[in-house]
């Protein structure tokens, strides 16, 4: 029990957890600035899920970059907050070089991230994403901690991107176009992610390249679908089922 309070920290934490369960964000923000007894637990909830996104309107990239810069300023002052970030919803936009650097540096701080969603309102070509930002995203997805990865509205996304994934159990692909131009012949086999949940749909194309693709002729699969427990597919029956006949 902390001196100056009649409540054990366990009860205080339980109270804060209940506020989070009720999504009472306003109260959590207030408490986080009220007493050091509340700070740690409140921060753990408030920074668990980060949205770097903006409405589909002019100035979108600037607003997203501004959010990233504000969060970066917080992390510079309180570095441990980065360890609380578990989930990131990130909207890709036409970022300029300065915005790319700001966002990329922020992403590299999220070493405990286990859930990443990449989103675009309208189809966006992955090849147009700056190499620095592609690299930062790749480092997050290839982390052993990464458990869930979602894509929406990304075109020309390389199937080879998924090969280094090791611990993914959830994959969501919506309104995307996958391509297999990058060679997989020399991809190291190592650990192959065993998916448990696959969520597909909304006119995504090129899915067969990921689902049926192998690492070289007759090699191991890009991702292991043999442990799949749940499949949600918004696809025509004749298109979806043949992919999974082998499983």
mmCIF file with all atom_site columns, N, CA and C in Angstrom, residues 26-72:
data_model
loop_
_atom_site.group_PDB
_atom_site.id
_atom_site.type_symbol
_atom_site.label_atom_id
_atom_site.label_alt_id
_atom_site.label_comp_id
_atom_site.label_asym_id
_atom_site.label_entity_id
_atom_site.label_seq_id
_atom_site.pdbx_PDB_ins_code
_atom_site.Cartn_x
_atom_site.Cartn_y
_atom_site.Cartn_z
_atom_site.occupancy
_atom_site.B_iso_or_equiv
_atom_site.pdbx_formal_charge
_atom_site.auth_seq_id
_atom_site.auth_comp_id
_atom_site.auth_asym_id
_atom_site.auth_atom_id
_atom_site.pdbx_PDB_model_num
ATOM 1   N N  . UNK A 1 26 ? -12.150 9.546  -21.194 1.00 0.00 ? 26 UNK A N  1
ATOM 2   C CA . UNK A 1 26 ? -12.025 10.883 -20.605 1.00 0.00 ? 26 UNK A CA 1
ATOM 3   C C  . UNK A 1 26 ? -11.585 10.793 -19.147 1.00 0.00 ? 26 UNK A C  1
ATOM 4   N N  . UNK A 1 27 ? -12.195 9.889  -18.388 1.00 0.00 ? 27 UNK A N  1
ATOM 5   C CA . UNK A 1 27 ? -11.831 9.735  -16.977 1.00 0.00 ? 27 UNK A CA 1
ATOM 6   C C  . UNK A 1 27 ? -10.410 9.211  -16.839 1.00 0.00 ? 27 UNK A C  1
ATOM 7   N N  . UNK A 1 28 ? -10.026 8.271  -17.692 1.00 0.00 ? 28 UNK A N  1
ATOM 8   C CA . UNK A 1 28 ? -8.664  7.744  -17.644 1.00 0.00 ? 28 UNK A CA 1
ATOM 9   C C  . UNK A 1 28 ? -7.636  8.842  -17.894 1.00 0.00 ? 28 UNK A C  1
ATOM 10  N N  . UNK A 1 29 ? -7.913  9.713  -18.859 1.00 0.00 ? 29 UNK A N  1
ATOM 11  C CA . UNK A 1 29 ? -6.993  10.810 -19.145 1.00 0.00 ? 29 UNK A CA 1
ATOM 12  C C  . UNK A 1 29 ? -6.885  11.755 -17.955 1.00 0.00 ? 29 UNK A C  1
ATOM 13  N N  . UNK A 1 30 ? -8.024  12.013 -17.317 1.00 0.00 ? 30 UNK A N  1
ATOM 14  C CA . UNK A 1 30 ? -8.017  12.896 -16.148 1.00 0.00 ? 30 UNK A CA 1
ATOM 15  C C  . UNK A 1 30 ? -7.231  12.276 -15.005 1.00 0.00 ? 30 UNK A C  1
ATOM 16  N N  . UNK A 1 31 ? -7.484  11.008 -14.722 1.00 0.00 ? 31 UNK A N  1
ATOM 17  C CA . UNK A 1 31 ? -6.794  10.325 -13.627 1.00 0.00 ? 31 UNK A CA 1
ATOM 18  C C  . UNK A 1 31 ? -5.291  10.240 -13.869 1.00 0.00 ? 31 UNK A C  1
ATOM 19  N N  . UNK A 1 32 ? -4.902  10.081 -15.127 1.00 0.00 ? 32 UNK A N  1
ATOM 20  C CA . UNK A 1 32 ? -3.477  9.951  -15.434 1.00 0.00 ? 32 UNK A CA 1
ATOM 21  C C  . UNK A 1 32 ? -2.700  11.218 -15.102 1.00 0.00 ? 32 UNK A C  1
ATOM 22  N N  . UNK A 1 33 ? -3.418  12.342 -14.951 1.00 0.00 ? 33 UNK A N  1
ATOM 23  C CA . UNK A 1 33 ? -2.773  13.613 -14.626 1.00 0.00 ? 33 UNK A CA 1
ATOM 24  C C  . UNK A 1 33 ? -3.066  14.058 -13.197 1.00 0.00 ? 33 UNK A C  1
ATOM 25  N N  . UNK A 1 34 ? -3.717  13.167 -12.429 1.00 0.00 ? 34 UNK A N  1
ATOM 26  C CA . UNK A 1 34 ? -4.159  13.541 -11.085 1.00 0.00 ? 34 UNK A CA 1
ATOM 27  C C  . UNK A 1 34 ? -3.196  13.096 -10.005 1.00 0.00 ? 34 UNK A C  1
ATOM 28  N N  . UNK A 1 35 ? -2.762  11.838 -10.074 1.00 0.00 ? 35 UNK A N  1
ATOM 29  C CA . UNK A 1 35 ? -1.914  11.279 -9.025  1.00 0.00 ? 35 UNK A CA 1
ATOM 30  C C  . UNK A 1 35 ? -0.987  10.234 -9.618  1.00 0.00 ? 35 UNK A C  1
ATOM 31  N N  . UNK A 1 36 ? 0.211   10.117 -9.037  1.00 0.00 ? 36 UNK A N  1
ATOM 32  C CA . UNK A 1 36 ? 1.154   9.113  -9.520  1.00 0.00 ? 36 UNK A CA 1
ATOM 33  C C  . UNK A 1 36 ? 0.649   7.708  -9.260  1.00 0.00 ? 36 UNK A C  1
ATOM 34  N N  . UNK A 1 37 ? -0.333  7.554  -8.365  1.00 0.00 ? 37 UNK A N  1
ATOM 35  C CA . UNK A 1 37 ? -0.916  6.242  -8.105  1.00 0.00 ? 37 UNK A CA 1
ATOM 36  C C  . UNK A 1 37 ? -1.667  5.719  -9.325  1.00 0.00 ? 37 UNK A C  1
ATOM 37  N N  . UNK A 1 38 ? -2.143  6.639  -10.173 1.00 0.00 ? 38 UNK A N  1
ATOM 38  C CA . UNK A 1 38 ? -2.941  6.256  -11.332 1.00 0.00 ? 38 UNK A CA 1
ATOM 39  C C  . UNK A 1 38 ? -2.133  6.212  -12.635 1.00 0.00 ? 38 UNK A C  1
ATOM 40  N N  . UNK A 1 39 ? -0.993  6.882  -12.642 1.00 0.00 ? 39 UNK A N  1
ATOM 41  C CA . UNK A 1 39 ? -0.291  7.143  -13.900 1.00 0.00 ? 39 UNK A CA 1
ATOM 42  C C  . UNK A 1 39 ? 0.045   5.866  -14.666 1.00 0.00 ? 39 UNK A C  1
ATOM 43  N N  . UNK A 1 40 ? 0.725   4.938  -14.018 1.00 0.00 ? 40 UNK A N  1
ATOM 44  C CA . UNK A 1 40 ? 1.224   3.755  -14.726 1.00 0.00 ? 40 UNK A CA 1
ATOM 45  C C  . UNK A 1 40 ? 0.094   2.966  -15.371 1.00 0.00 ? 40 UNK A C  1
ATOM 46  N N  . UNK A 1 41 ? -0.938  2.677  -14.598 1.00 0.00 ? 41 UNK A N  1
ATOM 47  C CA . UNK A 1 41 ? -2.030  1.848  -15.117 1.00 0.00 ? 41 UNK A CA 1
ATOM 48  C C  . UNK A 1 41 ? -2.813  2.574  -16.209 1.00 0.00 ? 41 UNK A C  1
ATOM 49  N N  . UNK A 1 42 ? -3.035  3.863  -16.010 1.00 0.00 ? 42 UNK A N  1
ATOM 50  C CA . UNK A 1 42 ? -3.766  4.638  -17.018 1.00 0.00 ? 42 UNK A CA 1
ATOM 51  C C  . UNK A 1 42 ? -2.998  4.686  -18.331 1.00 0.00 ? 42 UNK A C  1
ATOM 52  N N  . UNK A 1 43 ? -1.693  4.924  -18.248 1.00 0.00 ? 43 UNK A N  1
ATOM 53  C CA . UNK A 1 43 ? -0.881  4.967  -19.460 1.00 0.00 ? 43 UNK A CA 1
ATOM 54  C C  . UNK A 1 43 ? -0.895  3.625  -20.182 1.00 0.00 ? 43 UNK A C  1
ATOM 55  N N  . UNK A 1 44 ? -0.849  2.553  -19.414 1.00 0.00 ? 44 UNK A N  1
ATOM 56  C CA . UNK A 1 44 ? -0.843  1.221  -20.020 1.00 0.00 ? 44 UNK A CA 1
ATOM 57  C C  . UNK A 1 44 ? -2.080  1.017  -20.899 1.00 0.00 ? 44 UNK A C  1
ATOM 58  N N  . UNK A 1 45 ? -3.215  1.553  -20.458 1.00 0.00 ? 45 UNK A N  1
ATOM 59  C CA . UNK A 1 45 ? -4.437  1.422  -21.253 1.00 0.00 ? 45 UNK A CA 1
ATOM 60  C C  . UNK A 1 45 ? -4.515  2.475  -22.361 1.00 0.00 ? 45 UNK A C  1
ATOM 61  N N  . UNK A 1 46 ? -4.185  3.708  -22.035 1.00 0.00 ? 46 UNK A N  1
ATOM 62  C CA . UNK A 1 46 ? -4.354  4.801  -22.992 1.00 0.00 ? 46 UNK A CA 1
ATOM 63  C C  . UNK A 1 46 ? -3.453  4.664  -24.214 1.00 0.00 ? 46 UNK A C  1
ATOM 64  N N  . UNK A 1 47 ? -2.293  4.053  -24.031 1.00 0.00 ? 47 UNK A N  1
ATOM 65  C CA . UNK A 1 47 ? -1.352  3.926  -25.140 1.00 0.00 ? 47 UNK A CA 1
ATOM 66  C C  . UNK A 1 47 ? -1.320  2.522  -25.735 1.00 0.00 ? 47 UNK A C  1
ATOM 67  N N  . UNK A 1 48 ? -2.213  1.649  -25.299 1.00 0.00 ? 48 UNK A N  1
ATOM 68  C CA . UNK A 1 48 ? -2.204  0.267  -25.802 1.00 0.00 ? 48 UNK A CA 1
ATOM 69  C C  . UNK A 1 48 ? -2.558  0.203  -27.281 1.00 0.00 ? 48 UNK A C  1
ATOM 70  N N  . UNK A 1 49 ? -3.488  1.064  -27.711 1.00 0.00 ? 49 UNK A N  1
ATOM 71  C CA . UNK A 1 49 ? -3.967  1.037  -29.095 1.00 0.00 ? 49 UNK A CA 1
ATOM 72  C C  . UNK A 1 49 ? -3.786  2.426  -29.708 1.00 0.00 ? 49 UNK A C  1
ATOM 73  N N  . UNK A 1 50 ? -2.970  2.511  -30.739 1.00 0.00 ? 50 UNK A N  1
ATOM 74  C CA . UNK A 1 50 ? -2.648  3.784  -31.377 1.00 0.00 ? 50 UNK A CA 1
ATOM 75  C C  . UNK A 1 50 ? -3.253  3.837  -32.780 1.00 0.00 ? 50 UNK A C  1
ATOM 76  N N  . UNK A 1 51 ? -3.897  4.968  -33.092 1.00 0.00 ? 51 UNK A N  1
ATOM 77  C CA . UNK A 1 51 ? -4.431  5.202  -34.435 1.00 0.00 ? 51 UNK A CA 1
ATOM 78  C C  . UNK A 1 51 ? -3.650  6.345  -35.077 1.00 0.00 ? 51 UNK A C  1
ATOM 79  N N  . UNK A 1 52 ? -2.901  6.039  -36.119 1.00 0.00 ? 52 UNK A N  1
ATOM 80  C CA . UNK A 1 52 ? -2.272  7.069  -36.939 1.00 0.00 ? 52 UNK A CA 1
ATOM 81  C C  . UNK A 1 52 ? -3.077  7.149  -38.228 1.00 0.00 ? 52 UNK A C  1
ATOM 82  N N  . UNK A 1 53 ? -4.124  7.938  -38.191 1.00 0.00 ? 53 UNK A N  1
ATOM 83  C CA . UNK A 1 53 ? -5.038  8.002  -39.328 1.00 0.00 ? 53 UNK A CA 1
ATOM 84  C C  . UNK A 1 53 ? -5.683  9.375  -39.395 1.00 0.00 ? 53 UNK A C  1
ATOM 85  N N  . UNK A 1 54 ? -6.411  9.599  -40.480 1.00 0.00 ? 54 UNK A N  1
ATOM 86  C CA . UNK A 1 54 ? -7.096  10.873 -40.679 1.00 0.00 ? 54 UNK A CA 1
ATOM 87  C C  . UNK A 1 54 ? -8.204  10.654 -41.692 1.00 0.00 ? 54 UNK A C  1
ATOM 88  N N  . UNK A 1 55 ? -9.102  11.621 -41.797 1.00 0.00 ? 55 UNK A N  1
ATOM 89  C CA . UNK A 1 55 ? -10.170 11.522 -42.775 1.00 0.00 ? 55 UNK A CA 1
ATOM 90  C C  . UNK A 1 55 ? -9.642  11.593 -44.198 1.00 0.00 ? 55 UNK A C  1
ATOM 91  N N  . UNK A 1 56 ? -10.448 11.141 -45.136 1.00 0.00 ? 56 UNK A N  1
ATOM 92  C CA . UNK A 1 56 ? -10.058 11.143 -46.543 1.00 0.00 ? 56 UNK A CA 1
ATOM 93  C C  . UNK A 1 56 ? -10.310 12.521 -47.134 1.00 0.00 ? 56 UNK A C  1
ATOM 94  N N  . UNK A 1 57 ? -9.361  13.426 -46.916 1.00 0.00 ? 57 UNK A N  1
ATOM 95  C CA . UNK A 1 57 ? -9.518  14.805 -47.365 1.00 0.00 ? 57 UNK A CA 1
ATOM 96  C C  . UNK A 1 57 ? -8.138  15.421 -47.565 1.00 0.00 ? 57 UNK A C  1
ATOM 97  N N  . UNK A 1 58 ? -8.062  16.586 -48.231 1.00 0.00 ? 58 UNK A N  1
ATOM 98  C CA . UNK A 1 58 ? -6.776  17.253 -48.419 1.00 0.00 ? 58 UNK A CA 1
ATOM 99  C C  . UNK A 1 58 ? -6.081  17.492 -47.078 1.00 0.00 ? 58 UNK A C  1
ATOM 100 N N  . UNK A 1 59 ? -4.768  17.361 -47.080 1.00 0.00 ? 59 UNK A N  1
ATOM 101 C CA . UNK A 1 59 ? -4.015  17.549 -45.846 1.00 0.00 ? 59 UNK A CA 1
ATOM 102 C C  . UNK A 1 59 ? -3.933  16.304 -44.996 1.00 0.00 ? 59 UNK A C  1
ATOM 103 N N  . UNK A 1 60 ? -4.371  15.178 -45.549 1.00 0.00 ? 60 UNK A N  1
ATOM 104 C CA . UNK A 1 60 ? -4.389  13.924 -44.788 1.00 0.00 ? 60 UNK A CA 1
ATOM 105 C C  . UNK A 1 60 ? -2.999  13.553 -44.284 1.00 0.00 ? 60 UNK A C  1
ATOM 106 N N  . UNK A 1 61 ? -2.015  13.592 -45.171 1.00 0.00 ? 61 UNK A N  1
ATOM 107 C CA . UNK A 1 61 ? -0.668  13.169 -44.791 1.00 0.00 ? 61 UNK A CA 1
ATOM 108 C C  . UNK A 1 61 ? -0.085  14.064 -43.704 1.00 0.00 ? 61 UNK A C  1
ATOM 109 N N  . UNK A 1 62 ? -0.351  15.377 -43.793 1.00 0.00 ? 62 UNK A N  1
ATOM 110 C CA . UNK A 1 62 ? 0.166   16.298 -42.783 1.00 0.00 ? 62 UNK A CA 1
ATOM 111 C C  . UNK A 1 62 ? -0.435  16.020 -41.412 1.00 0.00 ? 62 UNK A C  1
ATOM 112 N N  . UNK A 1 63 ? -1.731  15.710 -41.387 1.00 0.00 ? 63 UNK A N  1
ATOM 113 C CA . UNK A 1 63 ? -2.381  15.441 -40.101 1.00 0.00 ? 63 UNK A CA 1
ATOM 114 C C  . UNK A 1 63 ? -1.851  14.154 -39.469 1.00 0.00 ? 63 UNK A C  1
ATOM 115 N N  . UNK A 1 64 ? -1.641  13.146 -40.293 1.00 0.00 ? 64 UNK A N  1
ATOM 116 C CA . UNK A 1 64 ? -1.107  11.891 -39.762 1.00 0.00 ? 64 UNK A CA 1
ATOM 117 C C  . UNK A 1 64 ? 0.311   12.105 -39.237 1.00 0.00 ? 64 UNK A C  1
ATOM 118 N N  . UNK A 1 65 ? 1.120   12.830 -40.001 1.00 0.00 ? 65 UNK A N  1
ATOM 119 C CA . UNK A 1 65 ? 2.495   13.099 -39.575 1.00 0.00 ? 65 UNK A CA 1
ATOM 120 C C  . UNK A 1 65 ? 2.523   13.944 -38.305 1.00 0.00 ? 65 UNK A C  1
ATOM 121 N N  . UNK A 1 66 ? 1.564   14.865 -38.176 1.00 0.00 ? 66 UNK A N  1
ATOM 122 C CA . UNK A 1 66 ? 1.500   15.690 -36.970 1.00 0.00 ? 66 UNK A CA 1
ATOM 123 C C  . UNK A 1 66 ? 1.180   14.836 -35.750 1.00 0.00 ? 66 UNK A C  1
ATOM 124 N N  . UNK A 1 67 ? 0.257   13.888 -35.919 1.00 0.00 ? 67 UNK A N  1
ATOM 125 C CA . UNK A 1 67 ? -0.045  12.967 -34.819 1.00 0.00 ? 67 UNK A CA 1
ATOM 126 C C  . UNK A 1 67 ? 1.195   12.174 -34.435 1.00 0.00 ? 67 UNK A C  1
ATOM 127 N N  . UNK A 1 68 ? 1.926   11.718 -35.447 1.00 0.00 ? 68 UNK A N  1
ATOM 128 C CA . UNK A 1 68 ? 3.139   10.944 -35.189 1.00 0.00 ? 68 UNK A CA 1
ATOM 129 C C  . UNK A 1 68 ? 4.175   11.781 -34.448 1.00 0.00 ? 68 UNK A C  1
ATOM 130 N N  . UNK A 1 69 ? 4.323   13.043 -34.852 1.00 0.00 ? 69 UNK A N  1
ATOM 131 C CA . UNK A 1 69 ? 5.300   13.928 -34.200 1.00 0.00 ? 69 UNK A CA 1
ATOM 132 C C  . UNK A 1 69 ? 4.901   14.189 -32.759 1.00 0.00 ? 69 UNK A C  1
ATOM 133 N N  . UNK A 1 70 ? 3.626   14.412 -32.501 1.00 0.00 ? 70 UNK A N  1
ATOM 134 C CA . UNK A 1 70 ? 3.170   14.650 -31.129 1.00 0.00 ? 70 UNK A CA 1
ATOM 135 C C  . UNK A 1 70 ? 3.434   13.435 -30.246 1.00 0.00 ? 70 UNK A C  1
ATOM 136 N N  . UNK A 1 71 ? 3.181   12.242 -30.790 1.00 0.00 ? 71 UNK A N  1
ATOM 137 C CA . UNK A 1 71 ? 3.431   11.029 -30.018 1.00 0.00 ? 71 UNK A CA 1
ATOM 138 C C  . UNK A 1 71 ? 4.924   10.824 -29.809 1.00 0.00 ? 71 UNK A C  1
ATOM 139 N N  . UNK A 1 72 ? 5.714   11.128 -30.826 1.00 0.00 ? 72 UNK A N  1
ATOM 140 C CA . UNK A 1 72 ? 7.168   11.023 -30.699 1.00 0.00 ? 72 UNK A CA 1
ATOM 141 C C  . UNK A 1 72 ? 7.675   11.927 -29.584 1.00 0.00 ? 72 UNK A C  1
#
